[in-house]
Amino acid sequence: MPAMQLHSDRLFPPDPATRAVARELYGTVRDLPIISPHGHVDPRLLAEDIPFPDPTTLLISPDHYVTRLLHSAGVSLADLGVDSPDGLDEGTSRKVWRTFCERWPVYRGTPVQYWFEAELTEIFGVTERPGPDTADAIFDRIAGALATPEFRPRALFRRFGIEVLATTDDPVDDLRHHRALRDDPTFDGRVIPTFRPDRYLEPAGLGWTKAVAALGAAADTDTGHYDGYLEALRRRRQYFVDHGATSADHSHADVRTDPLDEAAAAWIYDRALRGEATVEEATAFRRHMLFMMARMSVEDGLVMTLHPGICRNHHGPTFQRYGADRGADIPTGIELTEALRPLLDRFGTTPEFHLVPFTTDETVFSRQLAPLAGFYPSVFVGAPWWFLDAPEAIGRWRSAVTETAGFTRSSGFIDDTRAYCSIPARHDMSRRLDAGYLAELVVRHRIAEDEAAETLHALVVENPRRVFKL
Amino acid sequence: MPAMQLHSDRLFPPDPATRAVARELYGTVRDLPIISPHGHVDPRLLAEDIPFPDPTTLLISPDHYVTRLLHSAGVSLADLGVDSPDGLDEGTSRKVWRTFCERWPVYRGTPVQYWFEAELTEIFGVTERPGPDTADAIFDRIAGALATPEFRPRALFRRFGIEVLATTDDPVDDLRHHRALRDDPTFDGRVIPTFRPDRYLEPAGLGWTKAVAALGAAADTDTGHYDGYLEALRRRRQYFVDHGATSADHSHADVRTDPLDEAAAAWIYDRALRGEATVEEATAFRRHMLFMMARMSVEDGLVMTLHPGICRNHHGPTFQRYGADRGADIPTGIELTEALRPLLDRFGTTPEFHLVPFTTDETVFSRQLAPLAGFYPSVFVGAPWWFLDAPEAIGRWRSAVTETAGFTRSSGFIDDTRAYCSIPARHDMSRRLDAGYLAELVVRHRIAEDEAAETLHALVVENPRRVFKL
Amino acid sequence: MPAMQLHSDRLFPPDPATRAVARELYGTVRDLPIISPHGHVDPRLLAEDIPFPDPTTLLISPDHYVTRLLHSAGVSLADLGVDSPDGLDEGTSRKVWRTFCERWPVYRGTPVQYWFEAELTEIFGVTERPGPDTADAIFDRIAGALATPEFRPRALFRRFGIEVLATTDDPVDDLRHHRALRDDPTFDGRVIPTFRPDRYLEPAGLGWTKAVAALGAAADTDTGHYDGYLEALRRRRQYFVDHGATSADHSHADVRTDPLDEAAAAWIYDRALRGEATVEEATAFRRHMLFMMARMSVEDGLVMTLHPGICRNHHGPTFQRYGADRGADIPTGIELTEALRPLLDRFGTTPEFHLVPFTTDETVFSRQLAPLAGFYPSVFVGAPWWFLDAPEAIGRWRSAVTETAGFTRSSGFIDDTRAYCSIPARHDMSRRLDAGYLAELVVRHRIAEDEAAETLHALVVENPRRVFKL
């Protein structure tokens, strides 16, 4: 089995002159701190600094990027340990790991291969390529590392050079872990929550009535009527702000933002509480509430991010058996121009209001996302998301948005990951690709090299700080 | 007039280092056999081994890829011999050929130029570029060749190195030519039929009532009621399976697959037979039947391929005068995520069920096609189809699907052609482009060279065999 | 502050072999005259040969490409002088200019940077990069130049090498400036009007009743009934033809072309005049009239161009305060296949009818635009428009349309600009990019170098002359 490749020039353009510029540019940002304004790492991990249980639970089972391609290759999710979030016994963990290594070619050409090669090499010092013959040795090496203090979450946080890490949290969460981290004099990292209220805004969603009751309880407010419901959301947002949050994240089927008049909204709310709202009413209410979330963002300053257009849990049997986030979320087309118009008509030029739309629908990059960000001071182009967080997709995205919106209107890189160990590899990939894109502009004489260097630095640190108010 | 170019490095990336890798990779697959799991060659051609009548009938008149650009340049289809499928007299054939050569620049930058240059050079030994001054000489050379035994269909089949050739056939076809070829001890190629039932599934289509009566006759079943209709389809599918078919092909305006309950389906069927079904009912029935086709594929093992989203016969006057397949089919947008959900919810993880969607709508490549194939073990990414079967379009396709679905989830190349002599050029183009794409990944240090070689071999032979059960 | 770059190899592909071919090809067309078949320069400018008032009014305030990115950066449109079309006092002009220079990095990677660098360097001899330290010097240099006769509009017209310049004009315009230019023995340029009747075709638009009354007055026809309205449009079209127009331009929300029967059209027209037409009726009428415009184009020979799918004046408050064309026009998705079918079914193969659709929706490039132009002799692929008039977008467009439609079916470059001084830079950009695209085809051995040279020449001069009947 050949050794694993991790070339210092990886991802750079092949043309020698362009590559030389890319290499030089990359060198100026390689070691800058990581700013991660949106992701899904569990804050408890850092608060309790619990050792990672085993290689499979760390790197495979909970990561639907990894499990979905094994599933498509015919491996049952049950055989991948996805039901055991807290860890697997050694035998099971090793068995899943072997399955993964045997099927390693399914990741060829995908970013999973890229991230894994970087993680295995740079974090764990693995030099063999995963395969049937090397599975056990790699497993043992990782398992051995995980038993040492150098591989506990906080130690890795420092080693990764993370400056800010935002988590994604339920509005009723008491944020005890964030508080603990903030108050712990032995931890100097910044771990901040993000307000993610989706399920409280969708009366048609499963368990909505119970959810708004819990929201009321958390906010010490009566959510039995619409005004109390709004007040509860306001209070919980403020609670998040008080715990360091700088953004609120929203993911719905679409991003229409048609406001209702308050009486109509209250009327639907009452009907929904009684289980009498029609699907149309529930949808109208959800769209109204997205408008209201913008209004509250104007009030409390939380950056508003949007992640729309995913058909979640596309495969019913998988959802029923294994729950959400198993790789069966499939994108749909989205529309931004008409959908966001009510919101932007009202708040689009309000100072300090920030709106960052992300998308898995590439067609809106040049058609809607960049033109909106190229006019409204409040709108920023969100980084490539999900299926698009990959070298060539990132290239298409930069190409599609830059000529209309420039570099100053883009959000900076977002890793959006629950795979803690992939964070450095993902940010490094982004830096390499931006260096390569800028090098192309330099070699085509569209920008000067000093302009490229200044821009790359901005993309890595200034843009995320400015856009996410960090 | 300059000589025609056919450089050994054609289609490879320009960067010298990348080109060197591409050249090396291509060398390992250049001479592998051709596997063609979907196309439109007439099986009678091979069964009867009839000599091709004349250059124009072989290369121009029946090929709408060729005639449509001449038509757009103002040449009437009547002046291109499209009404004479069985051959033209020498004067007419030569006249059309001259028109083609005079208009040769209309193909510049299109794959037609590429295919023709390869065909003329490699099959017929032509060295002059088509043009007014060379038209007659080229015509004479081809006509001369066609008169020799080396240019009869079976001889070319062997010379082209075709291992499997799938044709596309009507469900009531008796498949006598396939049988004859199978039973002929002097022919050792594999020519298999494909079940294409579109017109039997669309009650709103012209002549549907007559078609289902013919289907009943072919299946020796009473299609006067819904159960008999289903049984007739089942029997004809089995008949195709018995004659070597491994797939069924479906092309409708959309791919919605909402099942009806059986009573509702039977009720619409009866109304449709009486000519009383509404357009809505006919559409609902067609969508139901696409679901039923999947169910039958689960039963009989036929791979299910989908070619949706074409507005056929866009120009009424052309259709009325010349019939279908004249280059006037124009793509529309398609949607896969919601449309295929009922089908995949039911059969998406059924072992041995294979579904291969093709599309002329590039927007679904990264948004829907690759994500579906990256989760469902039954779904494979169909190769670029029709207008997208061209070097740069193939590059966009690989780039759009690979990072999400990897290489193992793609179908392998599909030539989908009725132009027999273009088969080697089309497969060779695909091999060159895949070699180039993989070389880019190697030079960007995303995969190792041995991984690239293994992948290229899989794309050329293992993937089509596996996906199409060959 | 470094000097401004304007490299002779700018925009060419980086690979040395490809670049050498591109350079050679470009050299053969660099100095060819400029043909500009569609744009928004004010003909009065040339008719009266008025000196440009000041640098800001020449280069910034009226150009929404420039102001929109400053606006997105938080600069109020009021602070950019957009309310003063006739010029600014020196203090204000200089202040806006400084703002522009200070914010110069917002344009990095956009075509605005590219155009400005070319304009400043090649037209005004500026060598410093815009910035806070150089703002005043650059301002002074431009202001100084504008005071000299060499920088009056007609002198620049000659210096730019413009052969034809088409303006965009209201149907009731008396075209006095075009007449004056035609009749002026001291001016030998060709400046022609374009018939742009949008607002007369949309009964739902603001002020439609008044507009059709004015149309009647201009045509000396009674537009109080439908027949008179049609006659007025016919007469004004003829008036434009008589003043040199060769095309009519149309921009609506969609391009549906469903004809009404004449009685229905007349009935809606009457209702609309009385202010009683519903939105649905007004839309149906507009779609009918687009069909009628094609019919009139068949009669009078005006090329029909389409610029659909823009949500104009997306931000209400900006529109109310500053009016239209302030950078707040955002694209929507469009559909051509079904929408144009009635029109093309009727006129698609009519000799001498020319239809040129443009789009800001990249998804229709390969899916609809190129397939339509690759079959219908009347349809030509419009050049990249608006947000897509930029180096990488132009590359994506060429790549998406060429393999289906070849080069002969594309319109040639369209600058579509109101920024007079940017015309040479825009056409030069197009020539460089086409040279680069063709060089890629040469180096990949898809076309020969003599074919590339012939094609490039056609794209620069023959195609626009042929498509726009110049």
mmCIF file of C-alpha atoms in Angstrom, chain C residues 129-385:
data_model
loop_
_atom_site.group_PDB
_atom_site.id
_atom_site.type_symbol
_atom_site.label_atom_id
_atom_site.label_comp_id
_atom_site.label_asym_id
_atom_site.label_seq_id
_atom_site.Cartn_x
_atom_site.Cartn_y
_atom_site.Cartn_z
ATOM 1 C CA ARG C 129 -3.607 53.430 -8.643
ATOM 2 C CA PRO C 130 -6.695 55.126 -7.178
ATOM 3 C CA GLY C 131 -6.427 55.604 -3.417
ATOM 4 C CA PRO C 132 -6.712 58.279 -0.768
ATOM 5 C CA ASP C 133 -3.253 59.645 -1.611
ATOM 6 C CA THR C 134 -3.748 59.761 -5.365
ATOM 7 C CA ALA C 135 -7.388 60.869 -5.578
ATOM 8 C CA ASP C 136 -6.702 64.548 -6.085
ATOM 9 C CA ALA C 137 -3.937 64.103 -8.612
ATOM 10 C CA ILE C 138 -6.040 61.751 -10.704
ATOM 11 C CA PHE C 139 -9.026 64.086 -10.439
ATOM 12 C CA ASP C 140 -6.951 67.023 -11.596
ATOM 13 C CA ARG C 141 -5.515 65.118 -14.508
ATOM 14 C CA ILE C 142 -8.931 64.031 -15.756
ATOM 15 C CA ALA C 143 -10.491 67.448 -15.181
ATOM 16 C CA GLY C 144 -7.639 69.001 -17.125
ATOM 17 C CA ALA C 145 -8.114 66.626 -20.017
ATOM 18 C CA LEU C 146 -11.860 67.205 -20.148
ATOM 19 C CA ALA C 147 -11.236 70.904 -20.745
ATOM 20 C CA THR C 148 -9.408 70.162 -23.989
ATOM 21 C CA PRO C 149 -10.960 69.572 -27.412
ATOM 22 C CA GLU C 150 -9.355 66.130 -27.653
ATOM 23 C CA PHE C 151 -11.706 64.910 -24.962
ATOM 24 C CA ARG C 152 -14.996 66.081 -26.427
ATOM 25 C CA PRO C 153 -17.414 63.272 -27.318
ATOM 26 C CA ARG C 154 -16.876 63.332 -31.078
ATOM 27 C CA ALA C 155 -13.118 63.405 -30.774
ATOM 28 C CA LEU C 156 -13.289 60.391 -28.490
ATOM 29 C CA PHE C 157 -15.694 58.670 -30.887
ATOM 30 C CA ARG C 158 -13.011 58.861 -33.573
ATOM 31 C CA ARG C 159 -10.217 57.957 -31.187
ATOM 32 C CA PHE C 160 -12.159 54.936 -29.935
ATOM 33 C CA GLY C 161 -12.575 53.711 -33.517
ATOM 34 C CA ILE C 162 -16.321 53.328 -33.273
ATOM 35 C CA GLU C 163 -17.921 52.316 -36.555
ATOM 36 C CA VAL C 164 -21.521 51.987 -35.386
ATOM 37 C CA LEU C 165 -23.116 53.028 -32.111
ATOM 38 C CA ALA C 166 -26.725 52.115 -31.384
ATOM 39 C CA THR C 167 -28.604 54.043 -28.720
ATOM 40 C CA THR C 168 -31.808 53.036 -26.941
ATOM 41 C CA ASP C 169 -34.802 55.292 -27.482
ATOM 42 C CA ASP C 170 -38.395 55.823 -26.589
ATOM 43 C CA PRO C 171 -40.921 55.243 -29.399
ATOM 44 C CA VAL C 172 -42.189 58.819 -29.116
ATOM 45 C CA ASP C 173 -38.710 60.298 -29.336
ATOM 46 C CA ASP C 174 -38.415 62.536 -32.402
ATOM 47 C CA LEU C 175 -34.842 61.284 -32.945
ATOM 48 C CA ARG C 176 -33.679 64.785 -33.695
ATOM 49 C CA HIS C 177 -30.177 64.034 -32.445
ATOM 50 C CA HIS C 178 -29.825 61.017 -34.706
ATOM 51 C CA ARG C 179 -31.065 63.124 -37.605
ATOM 52 C CA ALA C 180 -28.670 65.888 -36.787
ATOM 53 C CA LEU C 181 -25.748 63.484 -36.672
ATOM 54 C CA ARG C 182 -26.739 61.850 -39.924
ATOM 55 C CA ASP C 183 -27.078 65.203 -41.636
ATOM 56 C CA ASP C 184 -23.899 66.712 -40.231
ATOM 57 C CA PRO C 185 -21.177 66.651 -42.884
ATOM 58 C CA THR C 186 -18.504 67.121 -40.214
ATOM 59 C CA PHE C 187 -19.393 63.848 -38.443
ATOM 60 C CA ASP C 188 -18.854 60.588 -40.261
ATOM 61 C CA GLY C 189 -19.768 58.141 -37.483
ATOM 62 C CA ARG C 190 -22.894 56.053 -37.595
ATOM 63 C CA VAL C 191 -25.211 56.588 -34.608
ATOM 64 C CA ILE C 192 -28.511 54.742 -34.871
ATOM 65 C CA PRO C 193 -31.571 54.532 -32.663
ATOM 66 C CA THR C 194 -33.179 51.404 -31.171
ATOM 67 C CA PHE C 195 -36.927 51.083 -30.696
ATOM 68 C CA ARG C 196 -37.657 50.268 -27.029
ATOM 69 C CA PRO C 197 -41.424 50.094 -26.466
ATOM 70 C CA ASP C 198 -41.634 48.302 -23.079
ATOM 71 C CA ARG C 199 -43.814 50.806 -21.285
ATOM 72 C CA TYR C 200 -46.348 50.957 -24.096
ATOM 73 C CA LEU C 201 -46.822 47.190 -23.930
ATOM 74 C CA GLU C 202 -47.542 46.852 -20.221
ATOM 75 C CA PRO C 203 -51.050 48.054 -19.297
ATOM 76 C CA ALA C 204 -50.266 47.337 -15.639
ATOM 77 C CA GLY C 205 -47.313 49.723 -15.677
ATOM 78 C CA LEU C 206 -47.402 53.168 -14.108
ATOM 79 C CA GLY C 207 -48.645 55.789 -16.539
ATOM 80 C CA TRP C 208 -49.571 53.417 -19.353
ATOM 81 C CA THR C 209 -52.741 55.310 -20.315
ATOM 82 C CA LYS C 210 -50.806 58.506 -20.669
ATOM 83 C CA ALA C 211 -48.061 56.722 -22.579
ATOM 84 C CA VAL C 212 -50.367 55.306 -25.239
ATOM 85 C CA ALA C 213 -51.979 58.707 -25.650
ATOM 86 C CA ALA C 214 -48.533 60.192 -26.266
ATOM 87 C CA LEU C 215 -47.788 57.375 -28.650
ATOM 88 C CA GLY C 216 -50.918 58.232 -30.602
ATOM 89 C CA ALA C 217 -49.899 61.871 -30.738
ATOM 90 C CA ALA C 218 -46.422 61.024 -31.963
ATOM 91 C CA ALA C 219 -47.821 58.716 -34.637
ATOM 92 C CA ASP C 220 -50.701 60.982 -35.542
ATOM 93 C CA THR C 221 -53.044 58.085 -34.847
ATOM 94 C CA ASP C 222 -55.966 57.515 -32.507
ATOM 95 C CA THR C 223 -54.809 55.076 -29.838
ATOM 96 C CA GLY C 224 -58.242 55.187 -28.218
ATOM 97 C CA HIS C 225 -58.840 51.750 -29.693
ATOM 98 C CA TYR C 226 -56.706 48.677 -30.241
ATOM 99 C CA ASP C 227 -56.334 48.967 -34.005
ATOM 100 C CA GLY C 228 -55.104 52.521 -33.723
ATOM 101 C CA TYR C 229 -52.663 51.432 -31.036
ATOM 102 C CA LEU C 230 -51.207 48.773 -33.322
ATOM 103 C CA GLU C 231 -51.057 51.240 -36.159
ATOM 104 C CA ALA C 232 -49.265 53.770 -33.961
ATOM 105 C CA LEU C 233 -46.650 51.178 -33.022
ATOM 106 C CA ARG C 234 -46.212 50.264 -36.674
ATOM 107 C CA ARG C 235 -45.755 53.894 -37.680
ATOM 108 C CA ARG C 236 -43.274 54.655 -34.947
ATOM 109 C CA ARG C 237 -41.283 51.532 -35.789
ATOM 110 C CA GLN C 238 -41.183 52.707 -39.397
ATOM 111 C CA TYR C 239 -40.107 56.152 -38.206
ATOM 112 C CA PHE C 240 -37.217 54.488 -36.396
ATOM 113 C CA VAL C 241 -36.365 52.409 -39.454
ATOM 114 C CA ASP C 242 -36.327 55.597 -41.476
ATOM 115 C CA HIS C 243 -33.837 57.037 -38.999
ATOM 116 C CA GLY C 244 -31.472 54.100 -39.300
ATOM 117 C CA ALA C 245 -32.732 51.750 -36.589
ATOM 118 C CA THR C 246 -32.044 48.070 -37.195
ATOM 119 C CA SER C 247 -33.422 46.633 -33.975
ATOM 120 C CA ALA C 248 -36.165 46.793 -31.381
ATOM 121 C CA ASP C 249 -35.425 45.897 -27.781
ATOM 122 C CA HIS C 250 -37.792 44.356 -25.240
ATOM 123 C CA SER C 251 -37.453 43.837 -21.520
ATOM 124 C CA HIS C 252 -40.246 42.324 -19.460
ATOM 125 C CA ALA C 253 -40.529 40.071 -16.436
ATOM 126 C CA ASP C 254 -40.822 37.039 -18.707
ATOM 127 C CA VAL C 255 -40.799 36.272 -22.426
ATOM 128 C CA ARG C 256 -44.035 34.356 -22.764
ATOM 129 C CA THR C 257 -45.485 35.028 -26.198
ATOM 130 C CA ASP C 258 -48.972 33.531 -26.128
ATOM 131 C CA PRO C 259 -51.050 35.313 -28.754
ATOM 132 C CA LEU C 260 -54.642 36.321 -28.011
ATOM 133 C CA ASP C 261 -57.250 36.377 -30.692
ATOM 134 C CA GLU C 262 -57.663 39.908 -31.915
ATOM 135 C CA ALA C 263 -61.093 40.409 -30.347
ATOM 136 C CA ALA C 264 -59.811 39.408 -26.926
ATOM 137 C CA ALA C 265 -56.790 41.678 -27.284
ATOM 138 C CA ALA C 266 -59.027 44.584 -28.289
ATOM 139 C CA TRP C 267 -61.370 43.873 -25.386
ATOM 140 C CA ILE C 268 -58.530 43.918 -22.828
ATOM 141 C CA TYR C 269 -57.102 47.050 -24.441
ATOM 142 C CA ASP C 270 -60.386 48.868 -23.960
ATOM 143 C CA ARG C 271 -60.656 47.740 -20.358
ATOM 144 C CA ALA C 272 -57.074 48.767 -19.720
ATOM 145 C CA LEU C 273 -57.682 52.237 -21.118
ATOM 146 C CA ARG C 274 -60.582 52.561 -18.682
ATOM 147 C CA GLY C 275 -58.330 51.345 -15.853
ATOM 148 C CA GLU C 276 -60.413 48.204 -15.466
ATOM 149 C CA ALA C 277 -58.046 45.491 -16.655
ATOM 150 C CA THR C 278 -57.033 42.930 -14.035
ATOM 151 C CA VAL C 279 -53.399 42.064 -13.479
ATOM 152 C CA GLU C 280 -53.972 38.761 -15.289
ATOM 153 C CA GLU C 281 -55.495 40.543 -18.269
ATOM 154 C CA ALA C 282 -52.667 43.055 -18.386
ATOM 155 C CA THR C 283 -50.115 40.246 -18.320
ATOM 156 C CA ALA C 284 -51.931 38.335 -21.046
ATOM 157 C CA PHE C 285 -51.992 41.498 -23.136
ATOM 158 C CA ARG C 286 -48.282 42.113 -22.669
ATOM 159 C CA ARG C 287 -47.462 38.540 -23.721
ATOM 160 C CA HIS C 288 -49.724 38.909 -26.722
ATOM 161 C CA MET C 289 -47.979 42.135 -27.660
ATOM 162 C CA LEU C 290 -44.552 40.475 -27.514
ATOM 163 C CA PHE C 291 -45.905 38.072 -30.103
ATOM 164 C CA MET C 292 -47.191 41.047 -32.109
ATOM 165 C CA MET C 293 -43.794 42.718 -31.919
ATOM 166 C CA ALA C 294 -42.337 39.639 -33.595
ATOM 167 C CA ARG C 295 -44.969 39.890 -36.285
ATOM 168 C CA MET C 296 -44.075 43.546 -36.852
ATOM 169 C CA SER C 297 -40.373 42.639 -36.944
ATOM 170 C CA VAL C 298 -41.157 40.176 -39.694
ATOM 171 C CA GLU C 299 -42.857 43.023 -41.542
ATOM 172 C CA ASP C 300 -40.365 45.834 -41.042
ATOM 173 C CA GLY C 301 -37.163 43.867 -40.563
ATOM 174 C CA LEU C 302 -36.185 45.205 -37.145
ATOM 175 C CA VAL C 303 -34.074 42.661 -35.250
ATOM 176 C CA MET C 304 -35.903 41.687 -32.061
ATOM 177 C CA THR C 305 -33.764 41.603 -28.934
ATOM 178 C CA LEU C 306 -34.946 40.391 -25.522
ATOM 179 C CA HIS C 307 -33.599 41.369 -22.122
ATOM 180 C CA PRO C 308 -35.932 39.637 -19.675
ATOM 181 C CA GLY C 309 -35.934 38.403 -16.108
ATOM 182 C CA ILE C 310 -34.939 41.364 -13.986
ATOM 183 C CA CYS C 311 -36.767 42.467 -10.855
ATOM 184 C CA ARG C 312 -36.340 46.184 -11.383
ATOM 185 C CA ASN C 313 -36.077 48.592 -8.481
ATOM 186 C CA HIS C 314 -35.928 45.828 -5.895
ATOM 187 C CA HIS C 315 -35.549 48.317 -3.051
ATOM 188 C CA GLY C 316 -38.625 50.509 -2.807
ATOM 189 C CA PRO C 317 -37.125 53.341 -0.737
ATOM 190 C CA THR C 318 -34.223 53.735 -3.171
ATOM 191 C CA PHE C 319 -36.601 53.888 -6.103
ATOM 192 C CA GLN C 320 -38.786 56.467 -4.387
ATOM 193 C CA ARG C 321 -35.849 58.643 -3.470
ATOM 194 C CA TYR C 322 -33.548 58.266 -6.492
ATOM 195 C CA GLY C 323 -35.584 56.692 -9.290
ATOM 196 C CA ALA C 324 -34.618 53.790 -11.529
ATOM 197 C CA ASP C 325 -31.218 52.440 -12.615
ATOM 198 C CA ARG C 326 -29.486 52.737 -9.269
ATOM 199 C CA GLY C 327 -28.027 49.243 -9.089
ATOM 200 C CA ALA C 328 -31.016 47.750 -7.288
ATOM 201 C CA ASP C 329 -32.195 45.608 -10.187
ATOM 202 C CA ILE C 330 -31.895 41.938 -9.220
ATOM 203 C CA PRO C 331 -32.237 38.991 -11.618
ATOM 204 C CA THR C 332 -34.893 36.332 -11.352
ATOM 205 C CA GLY C 333 -34.971 32.947 -13.058
ATOM 206 C CA ILE C 334 -36.257 32.806 -16.615
ATOM 207 C CA GLU C 335 -37.650 30.175 -18.953
ATOM 208 C CA LEU C 336 -37.323 30.301 -22.741
ATOM 209 C CA THR C 337 -38.354 26.914 -24.130
ATOM 210 C CA GLU C 338 -42.070 27.035 -23.390
ATOM 211 C CA ALA C 339 -42.257 30.820 -23.306
ATOM 212 C CA LEU C 340 -40.988 31.431 -26.833
ATOM 213 C CA ARG C 341 -42.709 28.430 -28.363
ATOM 214 C CA PRO C 342 -45.753 30.246 -29.805
ATOM 215 C CA LEU C 343 -43.555 32.930 -31.330
ATOM 216 C CA LEU C 344 -41.073 30.452 -32.799
ATOM 217 C CA ASP C 345 -43.743 28.070 -33.981
ATOM 218 C CA ARG C 346 -45.038 30.931 -36.080
ATOM 219 C CA PHE C 347 -41.959 32.924 -37.067
ATOM 220 C CA GLY C 348 -38.986 30.744 -36.101
ATOM 221 C CA THR C 349 -38.106 29.789 -39.663
ATOM 222 C CA THR C 350 -39.265 32.969 -41.393
ATOM 223 C CA PRO C 351 -36.419 34.270 -43.548
ATOM 224 C CA GLU C 352 -34.829 37.490 -42.306
ATOM 225 C CA PHE C 353 -36.528 37.350 -38.914
ATOM 226 C CA HIS C 354 -33.864 37.719 -36.202
ATOM 227 C CA LEU C 355 -34.422 37.136 -32.485
ATOM 228 C CA VAL C 356 -31.621 37.666 -29.953
ATOM 229 C CA PRO C 357 -32.363 36.672 -26.354
ATOM 230 C CA PHE C 358 -30.033 37.895 -23.609
ATOM 231 C CA THR C 359 -30.158 36.661 -20.055
ATOM 232 C CA THR C 360 -28.766 37.175 -16.573
ATOM 233 C CA ASP C 361 -29.814 33.634 -15.689
ATOM 234 C CA GLU C 362 -26.819 31.440 -16.520
ATOM 235 C CA THR C 363 -28.871 28.278 -16.182
ATOM 236 C CA VAL C 364 -30.502 28.750 -19.584
ATOM 237 C CA PHE C 365 -27.202 29.079 -21.485
ATOM 238 C CA SER C 366 -26.733 25.392 -22.223
ATOM 239 C CA ARG C 367 -30.256 24.267 -21.421
ATOM 240 C CA GLN C 368 -32.334 26.522 -23.666
ATOM 241 C CA LEU C 369 -30.513 29.390 -25.331
ATOM 242 C CA ALA C 370 -27.951 27.360 -27.258
ATOM 243 C CA PRO C 371 -30.362 24.549 -28.241
ATOM 244 C CA LEU C 372 -32.839 27.117 -29.604
ATOM 245 C CA ALA C 373 -30.113 28.938 -31.567
ATOM 246 C CA GLY C 374 -28.798 25.578 -32.739
ATOM 247 C CA PHE C 375 -32.046 24.770 -34.521
ATOM 248 C CA TYR C 376 -33.943 27.952 -35.434
ATOM 249 C CA PRO C 377 -32.332 30.039 -38.190
ATOM 250 C CA SER C 378 -33.915 33.116 -36.569
ATOM 251 C CA VAL C 379 -32.458 32.710 -33.081
ATOM 252 C CA PHE C 380 -29.039 34.006 -32.067
ATOM 253 C CA VAL C 381 -27.343 33.611 -28.700
ATOM 254 C CA GLY C 382 -27.123 37.010 -27.057
ATOM 255 C CA ALA C 383 -23.797 37.934 -25.448
ATOM 256 C CA PRO C 384 -23.375 37.875 -21.641
ATOM 257 C CA TRP C 385 -25.452 40.628 -20.157
#
